PDB file of C-alpha atoms in Angstrom:
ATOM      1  CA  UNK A 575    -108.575  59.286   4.933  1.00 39.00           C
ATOM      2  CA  UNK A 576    -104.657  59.152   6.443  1.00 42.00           C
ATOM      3  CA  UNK A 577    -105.046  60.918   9.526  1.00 45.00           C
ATOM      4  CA  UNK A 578    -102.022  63.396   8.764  1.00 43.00           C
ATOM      5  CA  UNK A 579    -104.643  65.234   6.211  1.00 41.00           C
ATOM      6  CA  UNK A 580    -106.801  66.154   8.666  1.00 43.00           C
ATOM      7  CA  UNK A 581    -104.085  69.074  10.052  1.00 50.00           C
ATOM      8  CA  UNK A 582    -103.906  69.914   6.661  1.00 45.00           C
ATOM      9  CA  UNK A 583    -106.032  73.700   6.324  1.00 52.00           C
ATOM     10  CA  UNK A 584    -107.828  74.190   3.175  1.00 54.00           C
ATOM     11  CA  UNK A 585    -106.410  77.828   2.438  1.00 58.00           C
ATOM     12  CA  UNK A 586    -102.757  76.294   3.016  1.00 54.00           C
ATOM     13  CA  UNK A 587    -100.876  76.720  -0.290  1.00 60.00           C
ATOM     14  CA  UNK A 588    -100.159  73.701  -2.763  1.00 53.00           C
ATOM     15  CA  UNK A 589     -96.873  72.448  -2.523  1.00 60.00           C
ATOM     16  CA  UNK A 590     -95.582  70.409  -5.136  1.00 70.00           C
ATOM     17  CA  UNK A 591     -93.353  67.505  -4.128  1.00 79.00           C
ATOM     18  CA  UNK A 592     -90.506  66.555  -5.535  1.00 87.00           C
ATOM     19  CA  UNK A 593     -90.196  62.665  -6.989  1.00 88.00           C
ATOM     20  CA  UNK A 594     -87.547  61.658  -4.881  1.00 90.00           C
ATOM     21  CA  UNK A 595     -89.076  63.015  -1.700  1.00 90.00           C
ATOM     22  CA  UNK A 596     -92.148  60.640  -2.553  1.00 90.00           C
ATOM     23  CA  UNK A 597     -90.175  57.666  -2.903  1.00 92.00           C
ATOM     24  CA  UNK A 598     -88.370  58.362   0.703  1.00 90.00           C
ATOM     25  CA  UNK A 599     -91.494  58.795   1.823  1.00 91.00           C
ATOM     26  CA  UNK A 600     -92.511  55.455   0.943  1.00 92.00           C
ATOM     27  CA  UNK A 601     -89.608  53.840   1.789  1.00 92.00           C
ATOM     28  CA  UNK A 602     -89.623  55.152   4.722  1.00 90.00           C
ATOM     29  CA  UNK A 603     -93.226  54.094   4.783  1.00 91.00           C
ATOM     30  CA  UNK A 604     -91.855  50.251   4.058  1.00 91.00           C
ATOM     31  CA  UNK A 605     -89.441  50.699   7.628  1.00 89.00           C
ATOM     32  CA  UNK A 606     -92.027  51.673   9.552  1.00 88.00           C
ATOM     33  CA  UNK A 607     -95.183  49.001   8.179  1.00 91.00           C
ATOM     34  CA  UNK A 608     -91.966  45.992   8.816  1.00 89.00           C
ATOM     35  CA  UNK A 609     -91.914  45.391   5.117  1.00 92.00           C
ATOM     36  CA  UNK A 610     -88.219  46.424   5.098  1.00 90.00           C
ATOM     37  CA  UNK A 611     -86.486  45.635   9.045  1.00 90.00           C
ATOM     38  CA  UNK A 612     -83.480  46.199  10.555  1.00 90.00           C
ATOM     39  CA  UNK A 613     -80.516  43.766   8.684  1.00 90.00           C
ATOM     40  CA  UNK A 614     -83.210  43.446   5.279  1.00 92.00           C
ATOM     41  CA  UNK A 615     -81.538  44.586   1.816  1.00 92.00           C
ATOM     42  CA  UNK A 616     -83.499  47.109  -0.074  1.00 93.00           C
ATOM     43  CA  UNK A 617     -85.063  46.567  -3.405  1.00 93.00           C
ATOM     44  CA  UNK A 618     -83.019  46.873  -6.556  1.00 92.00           C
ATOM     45  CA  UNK A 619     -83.007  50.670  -7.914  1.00 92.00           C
ATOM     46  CA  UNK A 620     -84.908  48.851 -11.013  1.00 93.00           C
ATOM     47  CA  UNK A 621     -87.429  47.525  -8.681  1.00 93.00           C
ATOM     48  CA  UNK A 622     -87.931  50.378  -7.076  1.00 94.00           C
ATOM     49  CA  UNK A 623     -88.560  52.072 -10.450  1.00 93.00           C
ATOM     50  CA  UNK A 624     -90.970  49.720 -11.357  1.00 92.00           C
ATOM     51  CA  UNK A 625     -92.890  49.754  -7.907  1.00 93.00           C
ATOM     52  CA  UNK A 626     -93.297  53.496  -7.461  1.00 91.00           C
ATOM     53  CA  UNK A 627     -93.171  54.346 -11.831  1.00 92.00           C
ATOM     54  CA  UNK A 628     -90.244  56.875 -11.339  1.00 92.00           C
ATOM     55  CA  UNK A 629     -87.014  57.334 -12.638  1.00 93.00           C
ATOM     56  CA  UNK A 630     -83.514  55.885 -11.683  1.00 93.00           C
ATOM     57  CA  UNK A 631     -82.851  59.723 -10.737  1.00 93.00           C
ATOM     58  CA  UNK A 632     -85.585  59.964  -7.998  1.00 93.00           C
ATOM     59  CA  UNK A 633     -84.506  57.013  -6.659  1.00 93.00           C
ATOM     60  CA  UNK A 634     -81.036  57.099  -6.173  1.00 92.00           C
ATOM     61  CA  UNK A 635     -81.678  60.773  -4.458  1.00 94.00           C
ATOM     62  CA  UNK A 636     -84.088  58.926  -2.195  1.00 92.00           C
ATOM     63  CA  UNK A 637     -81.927  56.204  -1.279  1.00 93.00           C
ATOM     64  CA  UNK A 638     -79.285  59.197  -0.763  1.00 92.00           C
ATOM     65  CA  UNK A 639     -81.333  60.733   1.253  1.00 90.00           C
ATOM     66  CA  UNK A 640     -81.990  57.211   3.291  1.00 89.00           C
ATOM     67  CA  UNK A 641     -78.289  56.926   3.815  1.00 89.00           C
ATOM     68  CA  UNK A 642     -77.748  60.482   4.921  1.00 86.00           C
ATOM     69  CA  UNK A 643     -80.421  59.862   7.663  1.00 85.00           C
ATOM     70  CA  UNK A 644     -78.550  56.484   9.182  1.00 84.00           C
ATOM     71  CA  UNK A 645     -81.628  55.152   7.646  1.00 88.00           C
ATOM     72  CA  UNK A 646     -79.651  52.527   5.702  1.00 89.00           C
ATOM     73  CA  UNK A 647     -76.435  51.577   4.727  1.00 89.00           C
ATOM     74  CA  UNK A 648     -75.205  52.081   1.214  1.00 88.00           C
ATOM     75  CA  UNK A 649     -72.165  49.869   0.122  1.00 82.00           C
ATOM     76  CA  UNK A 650     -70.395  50.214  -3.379  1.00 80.00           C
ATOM     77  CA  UNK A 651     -71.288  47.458  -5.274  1.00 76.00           C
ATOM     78  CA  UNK A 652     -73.704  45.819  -2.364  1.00 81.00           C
ATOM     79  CA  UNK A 653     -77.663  46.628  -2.075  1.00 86.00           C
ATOM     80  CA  UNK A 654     -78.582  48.663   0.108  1.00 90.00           C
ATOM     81  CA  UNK A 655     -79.578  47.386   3.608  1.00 91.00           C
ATOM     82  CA  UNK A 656     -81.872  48.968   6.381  1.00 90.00           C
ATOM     83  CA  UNK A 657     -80.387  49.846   9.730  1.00 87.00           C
ATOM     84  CA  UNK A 658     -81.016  49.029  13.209  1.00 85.00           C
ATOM     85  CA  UNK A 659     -82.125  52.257  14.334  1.00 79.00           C
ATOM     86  CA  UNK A 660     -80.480  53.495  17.726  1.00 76.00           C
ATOM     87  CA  UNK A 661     -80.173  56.532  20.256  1.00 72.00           C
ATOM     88  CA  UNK A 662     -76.413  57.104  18.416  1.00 74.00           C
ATOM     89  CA  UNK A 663     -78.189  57.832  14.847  1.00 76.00           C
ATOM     90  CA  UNK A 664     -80.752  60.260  16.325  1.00 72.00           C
ATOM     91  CA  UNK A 665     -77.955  62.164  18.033  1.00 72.00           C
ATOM     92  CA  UNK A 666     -76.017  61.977  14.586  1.00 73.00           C
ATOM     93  CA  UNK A 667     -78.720  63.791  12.792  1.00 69.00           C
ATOM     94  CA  UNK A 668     -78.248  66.574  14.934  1.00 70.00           C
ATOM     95  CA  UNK A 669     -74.654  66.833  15.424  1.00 70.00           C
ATOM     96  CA  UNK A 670     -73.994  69.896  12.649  1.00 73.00           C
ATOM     97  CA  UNK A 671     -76.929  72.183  14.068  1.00 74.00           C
ATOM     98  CA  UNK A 672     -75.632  71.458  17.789  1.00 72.00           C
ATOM     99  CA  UNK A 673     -72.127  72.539  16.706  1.00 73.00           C
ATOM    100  CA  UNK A 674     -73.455  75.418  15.064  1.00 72.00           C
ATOM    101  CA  UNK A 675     -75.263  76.418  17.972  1.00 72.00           C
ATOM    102  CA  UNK A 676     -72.393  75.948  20.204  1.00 71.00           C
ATOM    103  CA  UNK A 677     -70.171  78.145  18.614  1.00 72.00           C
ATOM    104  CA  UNK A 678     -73.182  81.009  18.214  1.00 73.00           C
ATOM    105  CA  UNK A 679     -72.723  82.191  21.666  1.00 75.00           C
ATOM    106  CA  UNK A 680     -69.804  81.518  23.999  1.00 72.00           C
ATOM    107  CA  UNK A 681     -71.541  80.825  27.027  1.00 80.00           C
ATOM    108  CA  UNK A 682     -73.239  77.771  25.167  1.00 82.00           C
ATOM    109  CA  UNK A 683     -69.679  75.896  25.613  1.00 85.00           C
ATOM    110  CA  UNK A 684     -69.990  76.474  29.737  1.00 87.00           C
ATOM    111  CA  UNK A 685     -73.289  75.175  29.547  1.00 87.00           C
ATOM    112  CA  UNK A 686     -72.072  71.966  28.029  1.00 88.00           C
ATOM    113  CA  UNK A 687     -69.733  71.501  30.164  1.00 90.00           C
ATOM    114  CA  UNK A 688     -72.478  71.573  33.000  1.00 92.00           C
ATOM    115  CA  UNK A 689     -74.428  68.802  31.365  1.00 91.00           C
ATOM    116  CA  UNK A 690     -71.414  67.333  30.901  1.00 94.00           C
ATOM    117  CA  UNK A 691     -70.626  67.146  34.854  1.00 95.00           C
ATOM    118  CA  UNK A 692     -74.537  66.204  35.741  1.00 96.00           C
ATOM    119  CA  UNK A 693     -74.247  63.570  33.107  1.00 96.00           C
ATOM    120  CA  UNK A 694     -71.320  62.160  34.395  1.00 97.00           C
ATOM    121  CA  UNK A 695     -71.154  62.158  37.643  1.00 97.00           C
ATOM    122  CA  UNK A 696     -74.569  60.531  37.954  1.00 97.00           C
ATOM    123  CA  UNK A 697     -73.918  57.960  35.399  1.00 98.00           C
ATOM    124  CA  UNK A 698     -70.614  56.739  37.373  1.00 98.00           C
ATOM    125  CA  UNK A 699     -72.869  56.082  40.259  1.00 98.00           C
ATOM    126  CA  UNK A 700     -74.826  52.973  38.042  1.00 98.00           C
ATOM    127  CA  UNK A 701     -71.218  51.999  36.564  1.00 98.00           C
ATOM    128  CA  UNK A 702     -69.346  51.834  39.771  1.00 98.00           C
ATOM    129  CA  UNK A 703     -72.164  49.661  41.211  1.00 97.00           C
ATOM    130  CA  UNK A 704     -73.019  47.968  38.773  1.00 96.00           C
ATOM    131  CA  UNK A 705     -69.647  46.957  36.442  1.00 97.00           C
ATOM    132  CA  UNK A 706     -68.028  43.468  36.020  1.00 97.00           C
ATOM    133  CA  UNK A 707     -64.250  42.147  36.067  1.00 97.00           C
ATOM    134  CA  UNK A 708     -64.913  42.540  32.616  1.00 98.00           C
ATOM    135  CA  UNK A 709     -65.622  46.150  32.176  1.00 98.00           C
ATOM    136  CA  UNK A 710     -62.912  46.982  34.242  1.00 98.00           C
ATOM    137  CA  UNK A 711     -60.882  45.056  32.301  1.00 98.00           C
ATOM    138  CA  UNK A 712     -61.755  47.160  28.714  1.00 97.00           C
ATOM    139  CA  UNK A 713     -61.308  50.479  30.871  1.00 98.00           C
ATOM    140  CA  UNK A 714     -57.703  49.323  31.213  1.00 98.00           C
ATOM    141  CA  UNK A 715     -57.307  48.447  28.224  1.00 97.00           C
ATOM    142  CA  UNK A 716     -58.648  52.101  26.853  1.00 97.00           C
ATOM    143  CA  UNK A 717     -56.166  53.815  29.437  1.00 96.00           C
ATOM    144  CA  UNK A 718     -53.372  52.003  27.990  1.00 96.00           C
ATOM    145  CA  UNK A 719     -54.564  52.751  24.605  1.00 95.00           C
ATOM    146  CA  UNK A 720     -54.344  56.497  25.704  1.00 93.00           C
ATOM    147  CA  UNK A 721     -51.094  56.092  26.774  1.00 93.00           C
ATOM    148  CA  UNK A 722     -49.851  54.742  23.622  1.00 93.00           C
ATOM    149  CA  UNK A 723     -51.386  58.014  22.393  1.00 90.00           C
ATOM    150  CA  UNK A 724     -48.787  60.090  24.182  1.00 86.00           C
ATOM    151  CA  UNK A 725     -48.196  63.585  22.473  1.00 81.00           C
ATOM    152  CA  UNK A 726     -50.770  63.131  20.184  1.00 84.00           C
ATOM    153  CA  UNK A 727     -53.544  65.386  20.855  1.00 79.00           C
ATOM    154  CA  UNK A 728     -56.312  64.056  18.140  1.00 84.00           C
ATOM    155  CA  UNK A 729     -55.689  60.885  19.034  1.00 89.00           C
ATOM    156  CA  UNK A 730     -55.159  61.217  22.842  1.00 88.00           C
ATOM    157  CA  UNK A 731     -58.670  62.818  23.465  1.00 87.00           C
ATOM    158  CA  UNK A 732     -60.031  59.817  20.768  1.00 91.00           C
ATOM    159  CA  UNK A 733     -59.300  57.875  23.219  1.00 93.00           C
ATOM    160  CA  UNK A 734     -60.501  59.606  26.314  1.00 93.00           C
ATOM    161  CA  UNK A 735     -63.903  60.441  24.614  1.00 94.00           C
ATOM    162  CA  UNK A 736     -63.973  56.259  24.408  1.00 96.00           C
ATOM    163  CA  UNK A 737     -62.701  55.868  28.326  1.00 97.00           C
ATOM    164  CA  UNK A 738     -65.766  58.178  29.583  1.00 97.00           C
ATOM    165  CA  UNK A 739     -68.187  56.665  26.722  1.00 97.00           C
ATOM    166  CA  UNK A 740     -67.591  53.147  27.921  1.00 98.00           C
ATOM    167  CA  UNK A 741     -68.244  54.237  31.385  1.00 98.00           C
ATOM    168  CA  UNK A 742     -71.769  55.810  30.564  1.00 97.00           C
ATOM    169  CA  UNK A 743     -72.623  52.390  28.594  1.00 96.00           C
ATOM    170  CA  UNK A 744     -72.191  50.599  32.109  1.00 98.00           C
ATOM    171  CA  UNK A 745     -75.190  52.134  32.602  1.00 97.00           C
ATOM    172  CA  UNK A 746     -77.309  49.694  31.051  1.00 95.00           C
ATOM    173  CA  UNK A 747     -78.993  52.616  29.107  1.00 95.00           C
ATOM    174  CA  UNK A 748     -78.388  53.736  25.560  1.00 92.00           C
ATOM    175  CA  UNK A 749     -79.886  56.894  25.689  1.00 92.00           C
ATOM    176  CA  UNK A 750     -76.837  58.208  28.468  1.00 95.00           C
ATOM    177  CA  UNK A 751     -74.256  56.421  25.768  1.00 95.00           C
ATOM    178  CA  UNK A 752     -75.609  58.089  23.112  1.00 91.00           C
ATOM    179  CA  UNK A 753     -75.814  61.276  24.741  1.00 92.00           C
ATOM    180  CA  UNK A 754     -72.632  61.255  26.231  1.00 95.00           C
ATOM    181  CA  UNK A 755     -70.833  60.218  22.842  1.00 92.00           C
ATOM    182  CA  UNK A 756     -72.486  63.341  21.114  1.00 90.00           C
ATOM    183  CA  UNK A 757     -71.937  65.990  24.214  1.00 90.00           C
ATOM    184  CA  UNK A 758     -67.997  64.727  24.591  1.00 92.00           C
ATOM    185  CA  UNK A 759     -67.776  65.083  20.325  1.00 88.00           C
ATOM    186  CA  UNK A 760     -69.163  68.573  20.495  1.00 86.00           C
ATOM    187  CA  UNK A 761     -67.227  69.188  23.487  1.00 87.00           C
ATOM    188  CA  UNK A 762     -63.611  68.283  21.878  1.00 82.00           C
ATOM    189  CA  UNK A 763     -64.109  70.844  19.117  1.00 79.00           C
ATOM    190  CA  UNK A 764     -62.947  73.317  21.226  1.00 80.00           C
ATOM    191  CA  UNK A 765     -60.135  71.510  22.944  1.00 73.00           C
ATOM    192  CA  UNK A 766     -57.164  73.756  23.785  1.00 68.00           C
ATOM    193  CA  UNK A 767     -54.063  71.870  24.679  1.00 58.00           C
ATOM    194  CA  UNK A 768     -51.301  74.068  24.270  1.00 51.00           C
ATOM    195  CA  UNK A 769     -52.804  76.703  26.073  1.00 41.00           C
ATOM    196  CA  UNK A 770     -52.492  74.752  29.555  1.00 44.00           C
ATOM    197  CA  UNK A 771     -50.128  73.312  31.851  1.00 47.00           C
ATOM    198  CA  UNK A 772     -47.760  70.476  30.606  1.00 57.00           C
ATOM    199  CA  UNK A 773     -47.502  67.206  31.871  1.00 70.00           C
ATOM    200  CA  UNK A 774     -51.513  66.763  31.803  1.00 80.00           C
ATOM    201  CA  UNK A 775     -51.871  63.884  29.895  1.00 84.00           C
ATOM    202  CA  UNK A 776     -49.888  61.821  32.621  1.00 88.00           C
ATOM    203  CA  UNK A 777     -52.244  63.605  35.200  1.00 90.00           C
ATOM    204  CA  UNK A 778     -55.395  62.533  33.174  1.00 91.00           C
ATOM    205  CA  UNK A 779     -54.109  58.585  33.537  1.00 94.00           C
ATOM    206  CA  UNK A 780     -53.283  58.995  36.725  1.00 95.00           C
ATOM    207  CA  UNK A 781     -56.745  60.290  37.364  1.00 96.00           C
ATOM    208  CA  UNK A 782     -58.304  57.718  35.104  1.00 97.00           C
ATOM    209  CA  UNK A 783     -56.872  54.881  36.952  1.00 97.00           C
ATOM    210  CA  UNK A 784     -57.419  55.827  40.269  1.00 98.00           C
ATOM    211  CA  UNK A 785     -61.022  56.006  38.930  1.00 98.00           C
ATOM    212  CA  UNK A 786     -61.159  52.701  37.756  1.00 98.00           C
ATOM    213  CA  UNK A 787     -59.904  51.522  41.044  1.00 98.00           C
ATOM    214  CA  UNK A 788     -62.360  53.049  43.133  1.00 98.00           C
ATOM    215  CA  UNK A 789     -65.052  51.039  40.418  1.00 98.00           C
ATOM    216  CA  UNK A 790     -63.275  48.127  40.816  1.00 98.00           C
ATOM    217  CA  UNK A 791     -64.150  47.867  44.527  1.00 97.00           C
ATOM    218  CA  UNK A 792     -67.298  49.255  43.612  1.00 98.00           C
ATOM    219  CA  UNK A 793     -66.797  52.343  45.858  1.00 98.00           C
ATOM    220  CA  UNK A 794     -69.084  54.870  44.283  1.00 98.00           C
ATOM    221  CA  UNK A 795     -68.382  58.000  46.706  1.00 98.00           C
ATOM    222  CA  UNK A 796     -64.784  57.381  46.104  1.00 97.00           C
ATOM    223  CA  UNK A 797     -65.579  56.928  41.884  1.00 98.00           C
ATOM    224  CA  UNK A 798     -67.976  59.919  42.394  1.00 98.00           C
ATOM    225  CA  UNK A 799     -65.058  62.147  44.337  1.00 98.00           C
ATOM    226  CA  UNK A 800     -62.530  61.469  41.968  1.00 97.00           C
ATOM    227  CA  UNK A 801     -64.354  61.974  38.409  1.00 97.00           C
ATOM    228  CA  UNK A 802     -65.616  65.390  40.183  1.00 96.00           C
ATOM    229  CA  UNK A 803     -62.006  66.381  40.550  1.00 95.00           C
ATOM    230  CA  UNK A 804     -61.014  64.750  36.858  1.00 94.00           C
ATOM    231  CA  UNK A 805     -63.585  67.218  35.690  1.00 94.00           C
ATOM    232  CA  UNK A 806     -63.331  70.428  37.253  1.00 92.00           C
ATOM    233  CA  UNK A 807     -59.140  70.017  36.276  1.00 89.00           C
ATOM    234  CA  UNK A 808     -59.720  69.217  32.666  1.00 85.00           C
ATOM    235  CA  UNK A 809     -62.656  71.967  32.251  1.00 83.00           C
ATOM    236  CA  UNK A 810     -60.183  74.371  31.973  1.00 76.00           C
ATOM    237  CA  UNK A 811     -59.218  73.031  29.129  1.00 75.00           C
ATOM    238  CA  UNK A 812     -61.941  73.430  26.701  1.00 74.00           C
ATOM    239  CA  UNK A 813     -62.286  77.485  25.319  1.00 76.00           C
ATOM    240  CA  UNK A 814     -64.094  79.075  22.847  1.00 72.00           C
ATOM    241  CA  UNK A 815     -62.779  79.348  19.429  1.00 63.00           C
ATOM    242  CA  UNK A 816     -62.211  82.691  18.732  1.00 43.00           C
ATOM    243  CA  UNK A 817     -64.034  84.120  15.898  1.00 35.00           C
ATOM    244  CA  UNK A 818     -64.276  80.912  13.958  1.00 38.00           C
ATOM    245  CA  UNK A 819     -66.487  77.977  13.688  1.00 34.00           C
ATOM    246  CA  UNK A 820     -66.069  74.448  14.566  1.00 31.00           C
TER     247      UNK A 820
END
């Protein structure tokens, strides 16, 4: 007997499954057994009929449902094909309910931005030891993208989600990418520009190179000082959206 029936109680009411949740549960059944892996194409829809003796409907609702998950890839005209799975899909399944529950109470926003600084500041203490020429290399290369960004807000803060993104995957770990990708995303919903100062985008590459400097020489107190001070300057600029949702 499949050990999940044995949390199953006998007075618990009969629920009725729908097709199409059967069939995900399969294939998702065929990821986890190594029948389908990462790169594989899935079966035809008509195979997949014939396999499980359901419909076309069921099927393409389950493969839907695949996709929606970052479970696979769908591609018009292409089969199907199973994704590597990965810290950034987990974090993608959640990003609606952690916007949601940002916005449900304003003090949710500061507490983000707390993270945001413990997050950082101890992930630019692995980078700054631990980058190469190279990485220091793409970080000027993002800072210059920024600055072709100029005046554009959308795509300014684009690009500075991807400067302090980069820095967390010097890391080495995924898990502090991932996480800083999705914090920094929910963060710039609630980006207020106009509300601040002028002239801080040329303070924010200012501060960004002087930060990539101080990695360069692999100086991490001096990396560590100045991100603290990027920071607590840009916090500031993040506020609560006033009676709407993000």
């Amino acid at each position: 007997m499949p050990d999940k029936m044995h949390n199953i109680s006998i007075d618990a009411p009969i629920i009725r499954q729908k097709l199409s949740d059967q069939v995900f549960d399969r294939l998702w059944a065929m990821v986890q057994s190594g029948e389908l892996s990462p790169g594989d194409t899935v079966p035809s829809e008509r195979a997949l009929m014939e396999r499980f003796g359901v419909g076309r409907p069921a099927v393409r609702e389950a493969l839907q449902s695949m996709a929606n998950k970052g479970l696979i890839s769908i591609s018009h005209g292409e089969r199907s094909k199973v994704n590597k799975l990965t810290a950034g899909i987990a974090f993608d399944q959640v990003d609606d309910i952690a916007k949601l529950l940002l916005s449900s109470e304003p003090s949710n926003l500061e507490n983000l931005k707390q993270l945001r600084n413990i997050l950082e500041l101890g992930s630019i203490k692995i980078a700054a030891q631990n980058c190469t020429p190279g990485d220091i290399t793409a970080l000027r290369a993002l800072v210059e993208t920024q600055r072709s960004n100029l005046g554009q807000d959308k795509a300014f803060i684009e690009a500075d989600i991807a400067f302090h993104v980069a820095i967390a995957g010097m890391t080495g770990n995924p898990l502090i990418q991932a996480v800083t990708q999705a914090m920094l995303s929910w963060l710039s919903v609630y980006y207020k520009p106009v509300l601040h100062w002028s002239g801080r985008e040329d303070t924010t590459l200012r501060e960004h190179a002087g930060i990539i400097d101080r990695m360069e020489k692999h100086d991490i107190a001096g990396a560590v000082s100045l991100l603290g001070d990027h920071l607590n300057r840009s916090g500031p600029l993040y506020e609560p959206n006033q009676g709407t949702m993000p």
